[in-house]
PDB file of C-alpha atoms in Angstrom:
ATOM      1  CA  MET A   1       1.740 -65.438 -52.525  1.00 35.00           C
ATOM      2  CA  GLU A   2      -1.397 -65.000 -54.591  1.00 38.00           C
ATOM      3  CA  LEU A   3      -4.118 -62.562 -53.507  1.00 38.00           C
ATOM      4  CA  ARG A   4      -7.431 -64.393 -53.666  1.00 41.00           C
ATOM      5  CA  MET A   5      -9.799 -61.850 -52.095  1.00 42.00           C
ATOM      6  CA  ILE A   6      -9.936 -58.549 -50.278  1.00 42.00           C
ATOM      7  CA  LEU A   7     -11.904 -58.511 -47.044  1.00 43.00           C
ATOM      8  CA  MET A   8     -13.399 -55.293 -45.699  1.00 44.00           C
ATOM      9  CA  PRO A   9     -14.623 -55.681 -42.092  1.00 45.00           C
ATOM     10  CA  GLN A  10     -17.616 -53.577 -41.089  1.00 46.00           C
ATOM     11  CA  LEU A  11     -17.830 -53.453 -37.313  1.00 45.00           C
ATOM     12  CA  TYR A  12     -21.209 -51.727 -37.200  1.00 46.00           C
ATOM     13  CA  ASN A  13     -23.043 -54.780 -38.538  1.00 48.00           C
ATOM     14  CA  ASN A  14     -20.521 -57.555 -37.936  1.00 47.00           C
ATOM     15  CA  THR A  15     -20.046 -58.479 -41.602  1.00 48.00           C
ATOM     16  CA  LEU A  16     -17.269 -58.874 -44.093  1.00 45.00           C
ATOM     17  CA  THR A  17     -17.453 -57.573 -47.625  1.00 45.00           C
ATOM     18  CA  ILE A  18     -15.574 -59.699 -50.132  1.00 44.00           C
ATOM     19  CA  LEU A  19     -13.897 -58.283 -53.237  1.00 41.00           C
ATOM     20  CA  ASN A  20     -16.955 -58.875 -55.436  1.00 41.00           C
ATOM     21  CA  GLY A  21     -18.959 -56.659 -53.078  1.00 43.00           C
ATOM     22  CA  GLU A  22     -21.339 -59.213 -51.620  1.00 46.00           C
ATOM     23  CA  PRO A  23     -21.734 -59.063 -47.842  1.00 46.00           C
ATOM     24  CA  THR A  24     -21.239 -62.278 -45.944  1.00 45.00           C
ATOM     25  CA  ALA A  25     -23.058 -62.078 -42.615  1.00 45.00           C
ATOM     26  CA  ASP A  26     -21.784 -63.488 -39.352  1.00 43.00           C
ATOM     27  CA  VAL A  27     -18.358 -64.530 -40.590  1.00 42.00           C
ATOM     28  CA  MET A  28     -16.345 -61.816 -38.929  1.00 41.00           C
ATOM     29  CA  PRO A  29     -14.896 -62.819 -35.587  1.00 46.00           C
ATOM     30  CA  ASP A  30     -16.516 -60.966 -32.724  1.00 48.00           C
ATOM     31  CA  CYS A  31     -13.234 -59.215 -31.784  1.00 59.00           C
ATOM     32  CA  ASN A  32     -13.851 -60.204 -28.161  1.00 69.00           C
ATOM     33  CA  ARG A  33     -17.244 -58.474 -28.219  1.00 74.00           C
ATOM     34  CA  VAL A  34     -19.914 -60.055 -26.074  1.00 80.00           C
ATOM     35  CA  VAL A  35     -23.475 -59.106 -25.218  1.00 85.00           C
ATOM     36  CA  THR A  36     -23.706 -58.575 -21.496  1.00 88.00           C
ATOM     37  CA  ILE A  37     -25.122 -56.444 -18.688  1.00 90.00           C
ATOM     38  CA  ILE A  38     -22.817 -54.120 -16.752  1.00 91.00           C
ATOM     39  CA  ASP A  39     -24.166 -52.885 -13.416  1.00 91.00           C
ATOM     40  CA  TYR A  40     -22.324 -49.780 -12.213  1.00 91.00           C
ATOM     41  CA  ASP A  41     -21.877 -48.751  -8.571  1.00 92.00           C
ATOM     42  CA  SER A  42     -24.061 -45.681  -9.199  1.00 93.00           C
ATOM     43  CA  GLY A  43     -27.016 -47.960  -9.993  1.00 94.00           C
ATOM     44  CA  SER A  44     -26.959 -47.317 -13.730  1.00 95.00           C
ATOM     45  CA  ARG A  45     -26.442 -50.172 -16.179  1.00 95.00           C
ATOM     46  CA  TRP A  46     -25.475 -50.984 -19.770  1.00 95.00           C
ATOM     47  CA  GLU A  47     -27.204 -53.816 -21.614  1.00 94.00           C
ATOM     48  CA  GLY A  48     -25.464 -54.549 -24.869  1.00 93.00           C
ATOM     49  CA  GLU A  49     -22.214 -55.289 -26.592  1.00 92.00           C
ATOM     50  CA  THR A  50     -18.919 -54.859 -24.785  1.00 91.00           C
ATOM     51  CA  ASN A  51     -15.274 -55.413 -25.591  1.00 89.00           C
ATOM     52  CA  GLU A  52     -13.017 -56.219 -22.653  1.00 86.00           C
ATOM     53  CA  GLY A  53     -15.563 -54.799 -20.213  1.00 86.00           C
ATOM     54  CA  VAL A  54     -16.132 -51.504 -22.072  1.00 91.00           C
ATOM     55  CA  GLU A  55     -19.301 -50.530 -23.965  1.00 93.00           C
ATOM     56  CA  GLU A  56     -18.572 -51.277 -27.632  1.00 92.00           C
ATOM     57  CA  GLY A  57     -21.314 -51.711 -30.213  1.00 91.00           C
ATOM     58  CA  TYR A  58     -25.082 -51.580 -29.922  1.00 94.00           C
ATOM     59  CA  GLY A  59     -26.940 -51.484 -26.624  1.00 95.00           C
ATOM     60  CA  GLU A  60     -29.041 -49.602 -24.088  1.00 96.00           C
ATOM     61  CA  PHE A  61     -27.985 -47.480 -21.115  1.00 96.00           C
ATOM     62  CA  TYR A  62     -30.304 -47.098 -18.097  1.00 96.00           C
ATOM     63  CA  ASN A  63     -29.942 -44.544 -15.293  1.00 96.00           C
ATOM     64  CA  ASP A  64     -29.976 -45.426 -11.594  1.00 94.00           C
ATOM     65  CA  PHE A  65     -33.804 -45.296 -11.581  1.00 94.00           C
ATOM     66  CA  GLY A  66     -33.993 -47.925 -14.326  1.00 94.00           C
ATOM     67  CA  ILE A  67     -35.141 -45.418 -16.969  1.00 95.00           C
ATOM     68  CA  LEU A  68     -33.762 -45.854 -20.485  1.00 97.00           C
ATOM     69  CA  VAL A  69     -31.559 -42.826 -21.293  1.00 97.00           C
ATOM     70  CA  TYR A  70     -29.719 -44.016 -24.430  1.00 98.00           C
ATOM     71  CA  ARG A  71     -30.175 -46.646 -27.133  1.00 97.00           C
ATOM     72  CA  GLY A  72     -27.630 -46.961 -29.895  1.00 95.00           C
ATOM     73  CA  GLU A  73     -24.000 -47.389 -30.829  1.00 94.00           C
ATOM     74  CA  MET A  74     -21.072 -46.966 -28.455  1.00 94.00           C
ATOM     75  CA  HIS A  75     -17.336 -46.923 -29.101  1.00 92.00           C
ATOM     76  CA  LYS A  76     -14.809 -47.174 -26.279  1.00 92.00           C
ATOM     77  CA  GLY A  77     -17.502 -46.330 -23.755  1.00 93.00           C
ATOM     78  CA  LYS A  78     -18.811 -43.220 -25.528  1.00 95.00           C
ATOM     79  CA  ARG A  79     -21.830 -42.566 -27.732  1.00 95.00           C
ATOM     80  CA  HIS A  80     -20.556 -42.953 -31.255  1.00 92.00           C
ATOM     81  CA  GLY A  81     -22.554 -43.574 -34.430  1.00 90.00           C
ATOM     82  CA  TYR A  82     -26.343 -43.497 -34.596  1.00 93.00           C
ATOM     83  CA  GLY A  83     -28.327 -43.401 -31.374  1.00 95.00           C
ATOM     84  CA  THR A  84     -31.280 -42.033 -29.456  1.00 97.00           C
ATOM     85  CA  SER A  85     -31.121 -40.161 -26.135  1.00 97.00           C
ATOM     86  CA  PHE A  86     -34.095 -40.025 -23.798  1.00 98.00           C
ATOM     87  CA  PHE A  87     -35.077 -37.552 -21.077  1.00 96.00           C
ATOM     88  CA  PRO A  88     -33.624 -39.144 -17.906  1.00 94.00           C
ATOM     89  CA  ASP A  89     -36.657 -38.443 -15.736  1.00 94.00           C
ATOM     90  CA  ILE A  90     -39.532 -39.364 -18.067  1.00 92.00           C
ATOM     91  CA  GLY A  91     -37.953 -41.692 -20.624  1.00 90.00           C
ATOM     92  CA  LEU A  92     -39.308 -39.864 -23.690  1.00 95.00           C
ATOM     93  CA  GLU A  93     -37.125 -39.415 -26.753  1.00 97.00           C
ATOM     94  CA  TYR A  94     -34.973 -36.290 -26.583  1.00 96.00           C
ATOM     95  CA  TYR A  95     -32.529 -36.598 -29.501  1.00 97.00           C
ATOM     96  CA  SER A  96     -32.089 -39.054 -32.319  1.00 96.00           C
ATOM     97  CA  GLY A  97     -29.193 -38.765 -34.698  1.00 93.00           C
ATOM     98  CA  THR A  98     -25.477 -39.228 -34.948  1.00 91.00           C
ATOM     99  CA  PHE A  99     -22.857 -38.987 -32.235  1.00 92.00           C
ATOM    100  CA  TYR A 100     -19.093 -38.686 -32.339  1.00 89.00           C
ATOM    101  CA  ASN A 101     -16.881 -39.359 -29.337  1.00 89.00           C
ATOM    102  CA  GLY A 102     -19.766 -38.788 -26.915  1.00 92.00           C
ATOM    103  CA  ASP A 103     -21.144 -35.590 -28.475  1.00 92.00           C
ATOM    104  CA  ARG A 104     -24.018 -34.952 -30.865  1.00 92.00           C
ATOM    105  CA  TYR A 105     -22.214 -34.559 -34.153  1.00 87.00           C
ATOM    106  CA  GLY A 106     -23.836 -34.615 -37.573  1.00 84.00           C
ATOM    107  CA  TYR A 107     -27.506 -34.675 -38.478  1.00 88.00           C
ATOM    108  CA  GLY A 108     -30.084 -35.080 -35.730  1.00 92.00           C
ATOM    109  CA  ILE A 109     -33.569 -34.298 -34.460  1.00 96.00           C
ATOM    110  CA  GLU A 110     -34.164 -32.801 -31.017  1.00 96.00           C
ATOM    111  CA  ARG A 111     -37.578 -33.056 -29.332  1.00 97.00           C
ATOM    112  CA  ASN A 112     -39.215 -31.218 -26.441  1.00 96.00           C
ATOM    113  CA  ARG A 113     -40.737 -32.924 -23.408  1.00 95.00           C
ATOM    114  CA  PHE A 114     -44.062 -33.303 -25.236  1.00 95.00           C
ATOM    115  CA  GLY A 115     -42.457 -35.256 -28.079  1.00 94.00           C
ATOM    116  CA  ASP A 116     -42.750 -32.438 -30.629  1.00 96.00           C
ATOM    117  CA  VAL A 117     -39.785 -31.674 -32.887  1.00 96.00           C
ATOM    118  CA  TYR A 118     -37.930 -28.733 -31.349  1.00 95.00           C
ATOM    119  CA  ARG A 119     -35.223 -28.460 -34.002  1.00 94.00           C
ATOM    120  CA  GLU A 120     -33.736 -30.528 -36.748  1.00 92.00           C
ATOM    121  CA  GLY A 121     -30.409 -30.086 -38.450  1.00 87.00           C
ATOM    122  CA  TRP A 122     -26.665 -30.264 -37.919  1.00 84.00           C
ATOM    123  CA  TYR A 123     -24.788 -30.539 -34.629  1.00 85.00           C
ATOM    124  CA  VAL A 124     -21.087 -30.078 -33.949  1.00 81.00           C
ATOM    125  CA  LEU A 125     -19.548 -30.901 -30.570  1.00 83.00           C
ATOM    126  CA  ASP A 126     -23.019 -31.089 -29.003  1.00 87.00           C
ATOM    127  CA  GLU A 127     -24.000 -27.628 -30.306  1.00 85.00           C
ATOM    128  CA  PHE A 128     -26.771 -26.991 -32.827  1.00 88.00           C
ATOM    129  CA  ILE A 129     -25.517 -25.198 -35.943  1.00 82.00           C
ATOM    130  CA  SER A 130     -28.147 -22.676 -36.975  1.00 73.00           C
ATOM    131  CA  ASN A 131     -26.532 -21.462 -40.205  1.00 66.00           C
ATOM    132  CA  VAL A 132     -24.807 -23.950 -42.470  1.00 58.00           C
ATOM    133  CA  LEU A 133     -23.615 -23.172 -45.962  1.00 56.00           C
ATOM    134  CA  THR A 134     -23.214 -26.223 -48.179  1.00 57.00           C
ATOM    135  CA  ILE A 135     -20.773 -25.916 -51.062  1.00 55.00           C
ATOM    136  CA  GLN A 136     -21.134 -28.411 -53.884  1.00 55.00           C
ATOM    137  CA  LYS A 137     -18.107 -29.655 -55.809  1.00 53.00           C
ATOM    138  CA  ASP A 138     -17.199 -27.730 -58.979  1.00 55.00           C
ATOM    139  CA  LYS A 139     -19.313 -24.735 -57.966  1.00 56.00           C
ATOM    140  CA  ASP A 140     -18.078 -21.183 -58.332  1.00 56.00           C
ATOM    141  CA  LEU A 141     -16.857 -19.953 -54.946  1.00 56.00           C
ATOM    142  CA  ASN A 142     -16.824 -16.288 -55.922  1.00 57.00           C
ATOM    143  CA  PHE A 143     -20.265 -15.804 -54.345  1.00 54.00           C
ATOM    144  CA  LEU A 144     -18.962 -16.959 -50.976  1.00 54.00           C
ATOM    145  CA  HIS A 145     -18.323 -13.459 -49.655  1.00 52.00           C
ATOM    146  CA  THR A 146     -22.031 -12.626 -49.924  1.00 53.00           C
ATOM    147  CA  GLN A 147     -23.054 -15.558 -47.728  1.00 52.00           C
ATOM    148  CA  LEU A 148     -20.702 -15.384 -44.750  1.00 55.00           C
ATOM    149  CA  THR A 149     -20.457 -13.420 -41.560  1.00 55.00           C
ATOM    150  CA  GLU A 150     -17.448 -15.386 -40.322  1.00 55.00           C
ATOM    151  CA  LEU A 151     -15.308 -18.139 -41.836  1.00 56.00           C
ATOM    152  CA  HIS A 152     -13.509 -20.816 -39.856  1.00 55.00           C
ATOM    153  CA  ILE A 153     -11.229 -23.151 -41.801  1.00 56.00           C
ATOM    154  CA  GLY A 154      -9.718 -26.230 -40.200  1.00 55.00           C
ATOM    155  CA  ASP A 155      -6.724 -28.238 -41.330  1.00 55.00           C
ATOM    156  CA  ASN A 156      -7.375 -30.434 -44.391  1.00 59.00           C
ATOM    157  CA  THR A 157     -10.870 -28.992 -44.862  1.00 59.00           C
ATOM    158  CA  LEU A 158     -10.526 -27.558 -48.359  1.00 60.00           C
ATOM    159  CA  ASN A 159      -7.906 -29.883 -49.852  1.00 62.00           C
ATOM    160  CA  SER A 160      -9.691 -30.509 -53.149  1.00 63.00           C
ATOM    161  CA  ILE A 161     -10.438 -26.840 -53.917  1.00 62.00           C
ATOM    162  CA  PRO A 162      -7.658 -25.305 -56.044  1.00 59.00           C
ATOM    163  CA  SER A 163      -8.207 -21.760 -54.757  1.00 59.00           C
ATOM    164  CA  LEU A 164     -10.450 -19.791 -52.457  1.00 59.00           C
ATOM    165  CA  PRO A 165     -10.800 -16.030 -53.112  1.00 58.00           C
ATOM    166  CA  LEU A 166     -10.089 -14.878 -49.546  1.00 56.00           C
ATOM    167  CA  GLU A 167      -9.220 -11.344 -50.648  1.00 56.00           C
ATOM    168  CA  GLN A 168     -12.905 -10.800 -51.495  1.00 55.00           C
ATOM    169  CA  LEU A 169     -14.102 -11.846 -48.070  1.00 55.00           C
ATOM    170  CA  ASN A 170     -14.879  -9.023 -45.708  1.00 54.00           C
ATOM    171  CA  VAL A 171     -15.311 -11.275 -42.681  1.00 52.00           C
ATOM    172  CA  PRO A 172     -13.176 -12.435 -39.764  1.00 52.00           C
ATOM    173  CA  LEU A 173     -11.104 -15.467 -40.740  1.00 50.00           C
ATOM    174  CA  ARG A 174      -9.718 -18.078 -38.369  1.00 50.00           C
ATOM    175  CA  THR A 175      -7.641 -21.136 -39.120  1.00 48.00           C
ATOM    176  CA  GLY A 176      -6.389 -23.859 -36.855  1.00 47.00           C
ATOM    177  CA  THR A 177      -6.557 -27.397 -35.646  1.00 46.00           C
ATOM    178  CA  ASN A 178      -9.080 -26.991 -32.852  1.00 45.00           C
ATOM    179  CA  HIS A 179     -12.705 -27.979 -33.305  1.00 42.00           C
ATOM    180  CA  ASP A 180     -14.521 -24.679 -32.859  1.00 41.00           C
ATOM    181  CA  TRP A 181     -15.270 -24.374 -36.572  1.00 41.00           C
ATOM    182  CA  ILE A 182     -17.265 -26.115 -39.267  1.00 43.00           C
ATOM    183  CA  VAL A 183     -17.129 -26.051 -43.016  1.00 44.00           C
ATOM    184  CA  LEU A 184     -19.469 -28.604 -44.569  1.00 42.00           C
ATOM    185  CA  LEU A 185     -18.491 -29.684 -48.047  1.00 38.00           C
ATOM    186  CA  TYR A 186     -20.507 -32.275 -49.950  1.00 34.00           C
ATOM    187  CA  TRP A 187     -18.842 -33.902 -52.926  1.00 32.00           C
TER     188      TRP A 187
END
């Protein structure tokens, strides 16, 4: 069998990328996704894409008073990808940024009830991260001990770094598989 092309589906915009890199719009099957309105018993509703009756893709969620509370991407019924949350009583923008599995996760902007930017930066598991150290690839890590008050390392976080001088660190160190840590590495 001869390989003629490689197809890379991109669910976020419903396209296929062919081996030569050119996107071909609207050729990917909809994977049972339909645009619909789901009215919930509580009075709230979802207007957008669904897959087998579950929010999947882009849409808008309204509370039981008909006020828009979320506009953006959903995956398996949870906020996932880029989206905007709104105050549920007044409908003004509260947060715009990225979500993961229902939580604010990644870069985002939070606003107060007057629409002014309250804070901007990184979120992990719905919590704002006030101090983030970014380590660039091929940088000397010997300075690390001067920048940290605590270091949390998760599984597979530092795979591409040949060594980390932990003996120089005079800070508490935790390792593990839970998600109460963050190490941001940009390559």
